[in-house]
Amino acid sequence: SYYPISRYLSIQFSASRVQHGSNAIAYDYSKSYLVEEAIANILADELHIGYTTADFQLSRLDLNKDVIYEDDKTAELVEDFARKILPARCEKRKDYDTGYTSQSKRGKGLRVYRKDKDDNLAKKQRDELPPTIRFEFEINKSKLKRVFRCKLNLHQILTVPYFATLAWNCML
């Protein structure tokens, strides 16, 4: 979204989807240049502006971690265990067939689901995935400040795996 009067530009994307065409494959930090080039090219082509990822501050970050299991039974046991995670005091829980979400009114929170049974993926992709449980945190701007204690730009979060690890550990 671009608002010319305020010169406010907001971009929203899945880094793994930009890299691989699907978010079923994990983001690869060694190929971060692909994502940065794609963003720069879109900005230049569509808006005729020459920004780089270092020019953007984070307003939200979605972190996910896929845990892959050898068999379906083990994945189901882990999924059952994950359902025992209590929602935070400001969150409400909603259960689905393939997982659950624990979210606040603003939509931020924890989501746990079976990626290999996700209807958002094509059937072929679901069939190719081993039993996989995805843990996903949505972190808003205020939580980002608490986690990192400084403002990170998009370039830093795309290229330095330490920042994602730090955020993941803080959220757990």
CSV table of N, CA, C and O in Angstrom, one decimal, residues 12 20 27 94 105 133 141 149 160:
chain,number,residue,atom,x,y,z
A,12,GLN,N,3.9,-6.0,2.4
A,12,GLN,CA,3.5,-7.2,3.1
A,12,GLN,C,3.8,-8.4,2.2
A,12,GLN,O,3.3,-8.4,1.0
A,20,HIS,N,10.8,-19.3,-3.0
A,20,HIS,CA,10.5,-20.6,-3.5
A,20,HIS,C,9.2,-20.8,-4.2
A,20,HIS,O,8.9,-21.8,-4.7
A,27,TYR,N,12.4,-20.6,4.7
A,27,TYR,CA,13.2,-19.4,4.2
A,27,TYR,C,14.7,-19.8,4.3
A,27,TYR,O,15.2,-20.3,5.3
A,94,LYS,N,-9.2,-20.7,19.3
A,94,LYS,CA,-10.1,-21.3,18.3
A,94,LYS,C,-9.5,-22.5,17.7
A,94,LYS,O,-8.4,-22.5,17.2
A,105,LYS,N,-7.7,-9.8,20.0
A,105,LYS,CA,-8.7,-9.1,19.1
A,105,LYS,C,-8.1,-8.6,17.9
A,105,LYS,O,-8.7,-8.4,16.8
A,133,ILE,N,4.4,-30.1,11.6
A,133,ILE,CA,3.7,-29.2,12.5
A,133,ILE,C,4.3,-27.9,12.4
A,133,ILE,O,5.6,-27.8,12.6
A,141,LYS,N,4.3,-4.5,16.4
A,141,LYS,CA,5.4,-3.5,16.6
A,141,LYS,C,5.8,-3.3,18.0
A,141,LYS,O,7.0,-3.2,18.3
A,149,ARG,N,14.8,-4.5,21.5
A,149,ARG,CA,15.2,-3.3,22.2
A,149,ARG,C,15.8,-2.2,21.3
A,149,ARG,O,16.6,-1.4,21.7
A,160,VAL,N,20.0,-11.7,8.7
A,160,VAL,CA,20.7,-12.1,9.9
A,160,VAL,C,19.9,-13.1,10.7
A,160,VAL,O,18.9,-12.7,11.3
